JSON list of N, CA and C in Angstrom, two decimals:
[
{"chain": "D", "resi": 867, "resn": "MET", "atom": "N", "xyz": [15.52, -67.91, 21.93]},
{"chain": "D", "resi": 867, "resn": "MET", "atom": "CA", "xyz": [15.67, -67.97, 20.15]},
{"chain": "D", "resi": 867, "resn": "MET", "atom": "C", "xyz": [14.44, -67.45, 19.41]},
{"chain": "D", "resi": 868, "resn": "VAL", "atom": "N", "xyz": [15.18, -66.68, 18.57]},
{"chain": "D", "resi": 868, "resn": "VAL", "atom": "CA", "xyz": [14.18, -65.98, 17.51]},
{"chain": "D", "resi": 868, "resn": "VAL", "atom": "C", "xyz": [13.95, -66.77, 16.28]},
{"chain": "D", "resi": 869, "resn": "ALA", "atom": "N", "xyz": [12.68, -66.92, 15.94]},
{"chain": "D", "resi": 869, "resn": "ALA", "atom": "CA", "xyz": [12.73, -67.54, 14.58]},
{"chain": "D", "resi": 869, "resn": "ALA", "atom": "C", "xyz": [13.40, -66.56, 13.59]},
{"chain": "D", "resi": 870, "resn": "GLN", "atom": "N", "xyz": [14.05, -67.11, 12.68]},
{"chain": "D", "resi": 870, "resn": "GLN", "atom": "CA", "xyz": [14.63, -66.70, 11.26]},
{"chain": "D", "resi": 870, "resn": "GLN", "atom": "C", "xyz": [14.58, -66.94, 10.50]},
{"chain": "D", "resi": 871, "resn": "TYR", "atom": "N", "xyz": [14.17, -65.95, 9.50]},
{"chain": "D", "resi": 871, "resn": "TYR", "atom": "CA", "xyz": [13.88, -66.12, 8.11]},
{"chain": "D", "resi": 871, "resn": "TYR", "atom": "C", "xyz": [14.72, -65.52, 6.83]},
{"chain": "D", "resi": 872, "resn": "THR", "atom": "N", "xyz": [14.55, -66.28, 6.01]},
{"chain": "D", "resi": 872, "resn": "THR", "atom": "CA", "xyz": [15.80, -66.00, 5.03]},
{"chain": "D", "resi": 872, "resn": "THR", "atom": "C", "xyz": [14.99, -64.92, 3.82]},
{"chain": "D", "resi": 873, "resn": "ILE", "atom": "N", "xyz": [15.59, -63.67, 3.96]},
{"chain": "D", "resi": 873, "resn": "ILE", "atom": "CA", "xyz": [15.28, -62.74, 3.14]},
{"chain": "D", "resi": 873, "resn": "ILE", "atom": "C", "xyz": [16.39, -62.27, 2.32]},
{"chain": "D", "resi": 874, "resn": "PHE", "atom": "N", "xyz": [16.28, -62.26, 1.03]},
{"chain": "D", "resi": 874, "resn": "PHE", "atom": "CA", "xyz": [17.03, -61.78, -0.08]},
{"chain": "D", "resi": 874, "resn": "PHE", "atom": "C", "xyz": [18.40, -62.44, 0.33]},
{"chain": "D", "resi": 875, "resn": "GLY", "atom": "N", "xyz": [18.46, -63.67, 0.89]},
{"chain": "D", "resi": 875, "resn": "GLY", "atom": "CA", "xyz": [19.73, -64.73, 0.88]},
{"chain": "D", "resi": 875, "resn": "GLY", "atom": "C", "xyz": [20.30, -64.15, 2.44]},
{"chain": "D", "resi": 876, "resn": "ARG", "atom": "N", "xyz": [19.59, -63.51, 3.06]},
{"chain": "D", "resi": 876, "resn": "ARG", "atom": "CA", "xyz": [20.31, -62.88, 4.52]},
{"chain": "D", "resi": 876, "resn": "ARG", "atom": "C", "xyz": [19.10, -63.52, 5.34]},
{"chain": "D", "resi": 877, "resn": "GLN", "atom": "N", "xyz": [19.88, -64.12, 6.82]},
{"chain": "D", "resi": 877, "resn": "GLN", "atom": "CA", "xyz": [18.88, -64.24, 7.91]},
{"chain": "D", "resi": 877, "resn": "GLN", "atom": "C", "xyz": [18.56, -63.31, 8.73]},
{"chain": "D", "resi": 878, "resn": "VAL", "atom": "N", "xyz": [17.06, -62.93, 8.64]},
{"chain": "D", "resi": 878, "resn": "VAL", "atom": "CA", "xyz": [16.58, -61.54, 9.17]},
{"chain": "D", "resi": 878, "resn": "VAL", "atom": "C", "xyz": [15.48, -62.46, 10.55]},
{"chain": "D", "resi": 879, "resn": "GLY", "atom": "N", "xyz": [15.66, -61.93, 11.75]},
{"chain": "D", "resi": 879, "resn": "GLY", "atom": "CA", "xyz": [15.02, -62.49, 12.70]},
{"chain": "D", "resi": 879, "resn": "GLY", "atom": "C", "xyz": [13.66, -61.68, 12.80]},
{"chain": "D", "resi": 880, "resn": "SER", "atom": "N", "xyz": [12.49, -62.50, 13.40]},
{"chain": "D", "resi": 880, "resn": "SER", "atom": "CA", "xyz": [11.34, -61.97, 13.25]},
{"chain": "D", "resi": 880, "resn": "SER", "atom": "C", "xyz": [10.77, -60.83, 13.95]},
{"chain": "D", "resi": 881, "resn": "HIS", "atom": "N", "xyz": [12.04, -60.20, 15.40]},
{"chain": "D", "resi": 881, "resn": "HIS", "atom": "CA", "xyz": [11.73, -59.19, 15.77]},
{"chain": "D", "resi": 881, "resn": "HIS", "atom": "C", "xyz": [12.17, -57.85, 14.89]},
{"chain": "D", "resi": 882, "resn": "VAL", "atom": "N", "xyz": [13.08, -58.20, 13.67]},
{"chain": "D", "resi": 882, "resn": "VAL", "atom": "CA", "xyz": [13.69, -57.40, 13.28]},
{"chain": "D", "resi": 882, "resn": "VAL", "atom": "C", "xyz": [12.63, -56.94, 12.26]},
{"chain": "D", "resi": 883, "resn": "LEU", "atom": "N", "xyz": [11.78, -57.78, 11.42]},
{"chain": "D", "resi": 883, "resn": "LEU", "atom": "CA", "xyz": [10.53, -57.75, 10.79]},
{"chain": "D", "resi": 883, "resn": "LEU", "atom": "C", "xyz": [9.33, -57.22, 11.27]},
{"chain": "D", "resi": 884, "resn": "ALA", "atom": "N", "xyz": [9.27, -57.33, 12.75]},
{"chain": "D", "resi": 884, "resn": "ALA", "atom": "CA", "xyz": [8.36, -56.46, 13.48]},
{"chain": "D", "resi": 884, "resn": "ALA", "atom": "C", "xyz": [8.72, -55.15, 13.62]},
{"chain": "D", "resi": 885, "resn": "MET", "atom": "N", "xyz": [9.97, -54.97, 13.74]},
{"chain": "D", "resi": 885, "resn": "MET", "atom": "CA", "xyz": [9.92, -53.58, 14.10]},
{"chain": "D", "resi": 885, "resn": "MET", "atom": "C", "xyz": [10.00, -52.53, 12.54]},
{"chain": "D", "resi": 886, "resn": "LEU", "atom": "N", "xyz": [10.51, -53.33, 11.52]},
{"chain": "D", "resi": 886, "resn": "LEU", "atom": "CA", "xyz": [10.25, -52.62, 10.50]},
{"chain": "D", "resi": 886, "resn": "LEU", "atom": "C", "xyz": [8.87, -52.45, 9.53]},
{"chain": "D", "resi": 887, "resn": "THR", "atom": "N", "xyz": [8.05, -53.72, 10.13]},
{"chain": "D", "resi": 887, "resn": "THR", "atom": "CA", "xyz": [6.66, -53.33, 9.85]},
{"chain": "D", "resi": 887, "resn": "THR", "atom": "C", "xyz": [5.80, -52.24, 10.60]},
{"chain": "D", "resi": 888, "resn": "LEU", "atom": "N", "xyz": [6.04, -52.22, 11.94]},
{"chain": "D", "resi": 888, "resn": "LEU", "atom": "CA", "xyz": [5.61, -50.97, 12.80]},
{"chain": "D", "resi": 888, "resn": "LEU", "atom": "C", "xyz": [6.39, -49.66, 12.21]},
{"chain": "D", "resi": 889, "resn": "GLY", "atom": "N", "xyz": [7.48, -49.83, 12.07]},
{"chain": "D", "resi": 889, "resn": "GLY", "atom": "CA", "xyz": [7.68, -48.27, 11.50]},
{"chain": "D", "resi": 889, "resn": "GLY", "atom": "C", "xyz": [7.37, -48.00, 10.05]},
{"chain": "D", "resi": 890, "resn": "THR", "atom": "N", "xyz": [7.40, -48.92, 9.16]},
{"chain": "D", "resi": 890, "resn": "THR", "atom": "CA", "xyz": [6.85, -48.43, 8.01]},
{"chain": "D", "resi": 890, "resn": "THR", "atom": "C", "xyz": [5.12, -48.19, 7.99]},
{"chain": "D", "resi": 891, "resn": "PHE", "atom": "N", "xyz": [4.55, -48.83, 8.85]},
{"chain": "D", "resi": 891, "resn": "PHE", "atom": "CA", "xyz": [3.14, -48.33, 9.12]},
{"chain": "D", "resi": 891, "resn": "PHE", "atom": "C", "xyz": [3.23, -46.75, 9.85]},
{"chain": "D", "resi": 892, "resn": "ALA", "atom": "N", "xyz": [4.01, -46.45, 10.80]},
{"chain": "D", "resi": 892, "resn": "ALA", "atom": "CA", "xyz": [3.94, -45.27, 11.28]},
{"chain": "D", "resi": 892, "resn": "ALA", "atom": "C", "xyz": [4.48, -44.08, 10.53]},
{"chain": "D", "resi": 893, "resn": "ALA", "atom": "N", "xyz": [5.26, -44.29, 9.55]},
{"chain": "D", "resi": 893, "resn": "ALA", "atom": "CA", "xyz": [5.92, -43.54, 8.82]},
{"chain": "D", "resi": 893, "resn": "ALA", "atom": "C", "xyz": [4.88, -43.22, 7.47]},
{"chain": "D", "resi": 894, "resn": "GLY", "atom": "N", "xyz": [4.23, -44.02, 7.06]},
{"chain": "D", "resi": 894, "resn": "GLY", "atom": "CA", "xyz": [3.07, -44.22, 6.06]},
{"chain": "D", "resi": 894, "resn": "GLY", "atom": "C", "xyz": [1.72, -43.32, 6.72]},
{"chain": "D", "resi": 895, "resn": "THR", "atom": "N", "xyz": [1.77, -43.79, 8.01]},
{"chain": "D", "resi": 895, "resn": "THR", "atom": "CA", "xyz": [0.40, -42.79, 8.53]},
{"chain": "D", "resi": 895, "resn": "THR", "atom": "C", "xyz": [0.84, -41.49, 8.99]},
{"chain": "D", "resi": 896, "resn": "ALA", "atom": "N", "xyz": [2.45, -41.28, 9.03]},
{"chain": "D", "resi": 896, "resn": "ALA", "atom": "CA", "xyz": [2.75, -39.90, 9.09]},
{"chain": "D", "resi": 896, "resn": "ALA", "atom": "C", "xyz": [2.60, -38.86, 8.14]},
{"chain": "D", "resi": 897, "resn": "PHE", "atom": "N", "xyz": [3.19, -39.54, 6.83]},
{"chain": "D", "resi": 897, "resn": "PHE", "atom": "CA", "xyz": [2.76, -39.03, 5.60]},
{"chain": "D", "resi": 897, "resn": "PHE", "atom": "C", "xyz": [1.44, -38.80, 4.81]},
{"chain": "D", "resi": 898, "resn": "ALA", "atom": "N", "xyz": [0.62, -39.77, 5.34]},
{"chain": "D", "resi": 898, "resn": "ALA", "atom": "CA", "xyz": [-0.65, -39.60, 4.80]},
{"chain": "D", "resi": 898, "resn": "ALA", "atom": "C", "xyz": [-1.35, -38.25, 5.53]},
{"chain": "D", "resi": 899, "resn": "MET", "atom": "N", "xyz": [-1.09, -38.19, 6.97]},
{"chain": "D", "resi": 899, "resn": "MET", "atom": "CA", "xyz": [-1.84, -37.22, 7.70]},
{"chain": "D", "resi": 899, "resn": "MET", "atom": "C", "xyz": [-1.11, -35.77, 7.24]},
{"chain": "D", "resi": 900, "resn": "SER", "atom": "N", "xyz": [-0.12, -35.69, 6.88]},
{"chain": "D", "resi": 900, "resn": "SER", "atom": "CA", "xyz": [0.74, -34.57, 6.87]},
{"chain": "D", "resi": 900, "resn": "SER", "atom": "C", "xyz": [-0.09, -33.68, 5.59]},
{"chain": "D", "resi": 901, "resn": "GLY", "atom": "N", "xyz": [-0.79, -34.37, 4.91]},
{"chain": "D", "resi": 901, "resn": "GLY", "atom": "CA", "xyz": [-1.95, -33.54, 3.40]},
{"chain": "D", "resi": 901, "resn": "GLY", "atom": "C", "xyz": [-0.94, -32.74, 2.84]},
{"chain": "D", "resi": 902, "resn": "LYS", "atom": "N", "xyz": [-1.59, -31.73, 2.20]},
{"chain": "D", "resi": 902, "resn": "LYS", "atom": "CA", "xyz": [-1.14, -30.73, 1.54]},
{"chain": "D", "resi": 902, "resn": "LYS", "atom": "C", "xyz": [-1.48, -29.38, 1.94]},
{"chain": "D", "resi": 903, "resn": "GLU", "atom": "N", "xyz": [-0.77, -28.39, 1.68]},
{"chain": "D", "resi": 903, "resn": "GLU", "atom": "CA", "xyz": [-0.99, -27.12, 2.09]},
{"chain": "D", "resi": 903, "resn": "GLU", "atom": "C", "xyz": [-2.33, -26.12, 1.67]},
{"chain": "D", "resi": 904, "resn": "LYS", "atom": "N", "xyz": [-2.98, -25.80, 2.67]},
{"chain": "D", "resi": 904, "resn": "LYS", "atom": "CA", "xyz": [-4.25, -25.45, 2.43]},
{"chain": "D", "resi": 904, "resn": "LYS", "atom": "C", "xyz": [-3.84, -23.96, 1.45]},
{"chain": "D", "resi": 905, "resn": "ALA", "atom": "N", "xyz": [-4.68, -23.78, 0.46]},
{"chain": "D", "resi": 905, "resn": "ALA", "atom": "CA", "xyz": [-4.77, -22.86, -0.55]},
{"chain": "D", "resi": 905, "resn": "ALA", "atom": "C", "xyz": [-5.50, -21.46, 0.37]},
{"chain": "D", "resi": 906, "resn": "LYS", "atom": "N", "xyz": [-5.10, -20.49, -0.09]},
{"chain": "D", "resi": 906, "resn": "LYS", "atom": "CA", "xyz": [-5.73, -18.97, 0.77]},
{"chain": "D", "resi": 906, "resn": "LYS", "atom": "C", "xyz": [-6.92, -19.15, 0.53]},
{"chain": "D", "resi": 907, "resn": "GLU", "atom": "N", "xyz": [-7.91, -18.95, 1.26]},
{"chain": "D", "resi": 907, "resn": "GLU", "atom": "CA", "xyz": [-9.08, -18.59, 1.27]},
{"chain": "D", "resi": 907, "resn": "GLU", "atom": "C", "xyz": [-9.60, -17.53, 0.40]},
{"chain": "D", "resi": 908, "resn": "GLN", "atom": "N", "xyz": [-10.47, -17.91, -0.83]},
{"chain": "D", "resi": 908, "resn": "GLN", "atom": "CA", "xyz": [-10.84, -16.71, -1.64]},
{"chain": "D", "resi": 908, "resn": "GLN", "atom": "C", "xyz": [-12.06, -16.55, -1.68]},
{"chain": "D", "resi": 909, "resn": "GLY", "atom": "N", "xyz": [-12.63, -15.49, -1.66]},
{"chain": "D", "resi": 909, "resn": "GLY", "atom": "CA", "xyz": [-13.86, -15.02, -1.83]},
{"chain": "D", "resi": 909, "resn": "GLY", "atom": "C", "xyz": [-14.54, -15.16, -3.07]},
{"chain": "D", "resi": 910, "resn": "PRO", "atom": "N", "xyz": [-16.08, -14.90, -3.22]},
{"chain": "D", "resi": 910, "resn": "PRO", "atom": "CA", "xyz": [-16.63, -14.77, -4.28]},
{"chain": "D", "resi": 910, "resn": "PRO", "atom": "C", "xyz": [-15.89, -13.75, -5.17]},
{"chain": "D", "resi": 911, "resn": "PRO", "atom": "N", "xyz": [-16.07, -13.91, -6.50]},
{"chain": "D", "resi": 911, "resn": "PRO", "atom": "CA", "xyz": [-15.43, -12.95, -7.42]},
{"chain": "D", "resi": 911, "resn": "PRO", "atom": "C", "xyz": [-15.97, -11.48, -7.19]},
{"chain": "D", "resi": 912, "resn": "ILE", "atom": "N", "xyz": [-14.95, -10.38, -7.71]},
{"chain": "D", "resi": 912, "resn": "ILE", "atom": "CA", "xyz": [-15.30, -8.89, -7.38]},
{"chain": "D", "resi": 912, "resn": "ILE", "atom": "C", "xyz": [-15.99, -8.52, -8.90]},
{"chain": "D", "resi": 913, "resn": "ASN", "atom": "N", "xyz": [-16.94, -8.45, -9.07]},
{"chain": "D", "resi": 913, "resn": "ASN", "atom": "CA", "xyz": [-18.06, -8.03, -10.31]},
{"chain": "D", "resi": 913, "resn": "ASN", "atom": "C", "xyz": [-18.07, -6.55, -10.32]},
{"chain": "D", "resi": 914, "resn": "ALA", "atom": "N", "xyz": [-16.96, -5.46, -10.79]},
{"chain": "D", "resi": 914, "resn": "ALA", "atom": "CA", "xyz": [-16.96, -4.23, -10.54]},
{"chain": "D", "resi": 914, "resn": "ALA", "atom": "C", "xyz": [-17.32, -3.68, -12.14]},
{"chain": "D", "resi": 915, "resn": "SER", "atom": "N", "xyz": [-17.88, -2.42, -11.98]},
{"chain": "D", "resi": 915, "resn": "SER", "atom": "CA", "xyz": [-17.94, -1.92, -13.40]},
{"chain": "D", "resi": 915, "resn": "SER", "atom": "C", "xyz": [-16.96, -1.18, -13.96]},
{"chain": "D", "resi": 916, "resn": "SER", "atom": "N", "xyz": [-15.95, -1.23, -13.08]},
{"chain": "D", "resi": 916, "resn": "SER", "atom": "CA", "xyz": [-14.46, -0.12, -13.80]},
{"chain": "D", "resi": 916, "resn": "SER", "atom": "C", "xyz": [-13.50, -1.00, -12.89]},
{"chain": "D", "resi": 917, "resn": "LYS", "atom": "N", "xyz": [-12.32, -0.35, -13.65]},
{"chain": "D", "resi": 917, "resn": "LYS", "atom": "CA", "xyz": [-10.84, -0.99, -12.86]},
{"chain": "D", "resi": 917, "resn": "LYS", "atom": "C", "xyz": [-11.01, -0.34, -11.28]},
{"chain": "D", "resi": 918, "resn": "ASP", "atom": "N", "xyz": [-11.21, 1.03, -11.26]},
{"chain": "D", "resi": 918, "resn": "ASP", "atom": "CA", "xyz": [-11.14, 1.77, -10.43]},
{"chain": "D", "resi": 918, "resn": "ASP", "atom": "C", "xyz": [-11.93, 1.46, -9.04]},
{"chain": "D", "resi": 919, "resn": "GLU", "atom": "N", "xyz": [-13.21, 0.72, -9.36]},
{"chain": "D", "resi": 919, "resn": "GLU", "atom": "CA", "xyz": [-14.02, 0.38, -8.46]},
{"chain": "D", "resi": 919, "resn": "GLU", "atom": "C", "xyz": [-13.38, -0.82, -7.72]},
{"chain": "D", "resi": 920, "resn": "GLU", "atom": "N", "xyz": [-13.10, -1.51, -9.05]},
{"chain": "D", "resi": 920, "resn": "GLU", "atom": "CA", "xyz": [-12.34, -2.97, -8.40]},
{"chain": "D", "resi": 920, "resn": "GLU", "atom": "C", "xyz": [-10.97, -3.08, -7.63]},
{"chain": "D", "resi": 921, "resn": "GLU", "atom": "N", "xyz": [-10.01, -1.82, -7.57]},
{"chain": "D", "resi": 921, "resn": "GLU", "atom": "CA", "xyz": [-9.06, -1.42, -7.08]},
{"chain": "D", "resi": 921, "resn": "GLU", "atom": "C", "xyz": [-9.47, -1.13, -5.43]},
{"chain": "D", "resi": 922, "resn": "PHE", "atom": "N", "xyz": [-10.55, -0.25, -5.47]},
{"chain": "D", "resi": 922, "resn": "PHE", "atom": "CA", "xyz": [-11.21, 0.03, -4.46]},
{"chain": "D", "resi": 922, "resn": "PHE", "atom": "C", "xyz": [-11.69, -0.86, -3.56]},
{"chain": "D", "resi": 923, "resn": "ILE", "atom": "N", "xyz": [-12.32, -1.93, -3.85]},
{"chain": "D", "resi": 923, "resn": "ILE", "atom": "CA", "xyz": [-12.92, -3.00, -3.38]},
{"chain": "D", "resi": 923, "resn": "ILE", "atom": "C", "xyz": [-12.09, -3.81, -2.68]},
{"chain": "D", "resi": 924, "resn": "GLN", "atom": "N", "xyz": [-10.93, -4.06, -3.35]},
{"chain": "D", "resi": 924, "resn": "GLN", "atom": "CA", "xyz": [-9.53, -4.89, -3.13]},
{"chain": "D", "resi": 924, "resn": "GLN", "atom": "C", "xyz": [-8.74, -3.97, -1.96]},
{"chain": "D", "resi": 925, "resn": "GLU", "atom": "N", "xyz": [-8.89, -3.01, -2.01]},
{"chain": "D", "resi": 925, "resn": "GLU", "atom": "CA", "xyz": [-8.05, -2.12, -1.15]},
{"chain": "D", "resi": 925, "resn": "GLU", "atom": "C", "xyz": [-8.76, -1.96, 0.44]},
{"chain": "D", "resi": 926, "resn": "PHE", "atom": "N", "xyz": [-10.28, -1.99, 0.24]},
{"chain": "D", "resi": 926, "resn": "PHE", "atom": "CA", "xyz": [-10.93, -1.97, 1.33]},
{"chain": "D", "resi": 926, "resn": "PHE", "atom": "C", "xyz": [-11.26, -3.57, 1.94]},
{"chain": "D", "resi": 927, "resn": "LEU", "atom": "N", "xyz": [-11.09, -4.54, 1.37]},
{"chain": "D", "resi": 927, "resn": "LEU", "atom": "CA", "xyz": [-10.85, -5.91, 1.84]},
{"chain": "D", "resi": 927, "resn": "LEU", "atom": "C", "xyz": [-9.81, -5.90, 2.52]},
{"chain": "D", "resi": 928, "resn": "LYS", "atom": "N", "xyz": [-8.95, -5.69, 2.03]},
{"chain": "D", "resi": 928, "resn": "LYS", "atom": "CA", "xyz": [-7.10, -5.75, 2.55]},
{"chain": "D", "resi": 928, "resn": "LYS", "atom": "C", "xyz": [-7.20, -5.10, 3.63]},
{"chain": "D", "resi": 929, "resn": "ASN", "atom": "N", "xyz": [-7.80, -3.85, 3.91]},
{"chain": "D", "resi": 929, "resn": "ASN", "atom": "CA", "xyz": [-7.57, -3.08, 4.95]},
{"chain": "D", "resi": 929, "resn": "ASN", "atom": "C", "xyz": [-8.68, -3.11, 6.22]},
{"chain": "D", "resi": 930, "resn": "ASN", "atom": "N", "xyz": [-9.82, -3.77, 5.86]},
{"chain": "D", "resi": 930, "resn": "ASN", "atom": "CA", "xyz": [-10.71, -4.09, 6.87]},
{"chain": "D", "resi": 930, "resn": "ASN", "atom": "C", "xyz": [-11.14, -5.29, 6.99]},
{"chain": "D", "resi": 931, "resn": "GLY", "atom": "N", "xyz": [-10.79, -6.54, 5.94]},
{"chain": "D", "resi": 931, "resn": "GLY", "atom": "CA", "xyz": [-11.41, -7.60, 6.06]},
{"chain": "D", "resi": 931, "resn": "GLY", "atom": "C", "xyz": [-10.77, -8.28, 7.49]},
{"chain": "D", "resi": 932, "resn": "GLY", "atom": "N", "xyz": [-9.64, -7.99, 7.84]},
{"chain": "D", "resi": 932, "resn": "GLY", "atom": "CA", "xyz": [-9.37, -8.75, 9.25]},
{"chain": "D", "resi": 932, "resn": "GLY", "atom": "C", "xyz": [-10.16, -8.40, 10.46]},
{"chain": "D", "resi": 933, "resn": "GLU", "atom": "N", "xyz": [-10.34, -7.09, 10.40]},
{"chain": "D", "resi": 933, "resn": "GLU", "atom": "CA", "xyz": [-11.43, -6.67, 11.62]},
{"chain": "D", "resi": 933, "resn": "GLU", "atom": "C", "xyz": [-12.61, -7.68, 11.42]},
{"chain": "D", "resi": 934, "resn": "GLN", "atom": "N", "xyz": [-13.27, -7.87, 10.25]},
{"chain": "D", "resi": 934, "resn": "GLN", "atom": "CA", "xyz": [-14.47, -8.61, 10.35]},
{"chain": "D", "resi": 934, "resn": "GLN", "atom": "C", "xyz": [-14.20, -9.97, 10.57]},
{"chain": "D", "resi": 935, "resn": "LYS", "atom": "N", "xyz": [-13.11, -10.52, 10.31]},
{"chain": "D", "resi": 935, "resn": "LYS", "atom": "CA", "xyz": [-13.27, -11.60, 10.81]},
{"chain": "D", "resi": 935, "resn": "LYS", "atom": "C", "xyz": [-12.74, -12.20, 12.44]},
{"chain": "D", "resi": 936, "resn": "ALA", "atom": "N", "xyz": [-11.78, -11.12, 12.71]},
{"chain": "D", "resi": 936, "resn": "ALA", "atom": "CA", "xyz": [-11.95, -10.90, 14.16]},
{"chain": "D", "resi": 936, "resn": "ALA", "atom": "C", "xyz": [-12.99, -10.89, 15.18]},
{"chain": "D", "resi": 937, "resn": "LYS", "atom": "N", "xyz": [-14.14, -10.32, 14.57]},
{"chain": "D", "resi": 937, "resn": "LYS", "atom": "CA", "xyz": [-15.44, -10.08, 15.37]},
{"chain": "D", "resi": 937, "resn": "LYS", "atom": "C", "xyz": [-16.01, -10.96, 15.32]},
{"chain": "D", "resi": 938, "resn": "GLN", "atom": "N", "xyz": [-16.15, -12.22, 14.12]},
{"chain": "D", "resi": 938, "resn": "GLN", "atom": "CA", "xyz": [-17.09, -13.24, 14.22]},
{"chain": "D", "resi": 938, "resn": "GLN", "atom": "C", "xyz": [-16.31, -14.24, 15.27]}
]
């Protein structure tokens, strides 16, 4: 026999309560560990003296930035 509890007017077995508790704990843990998406890594601000210089630096970093990360 299983111990029965009255919850909201219904008889619920102790084994059902145990499964619900474990399921709720597992779902909460999975949700907490999922976290939020990581933002794209941003470097320091570009302090260029002109718009052309800023565009050149951004283009250079876009083309050659991946090679630097691969070497490290």
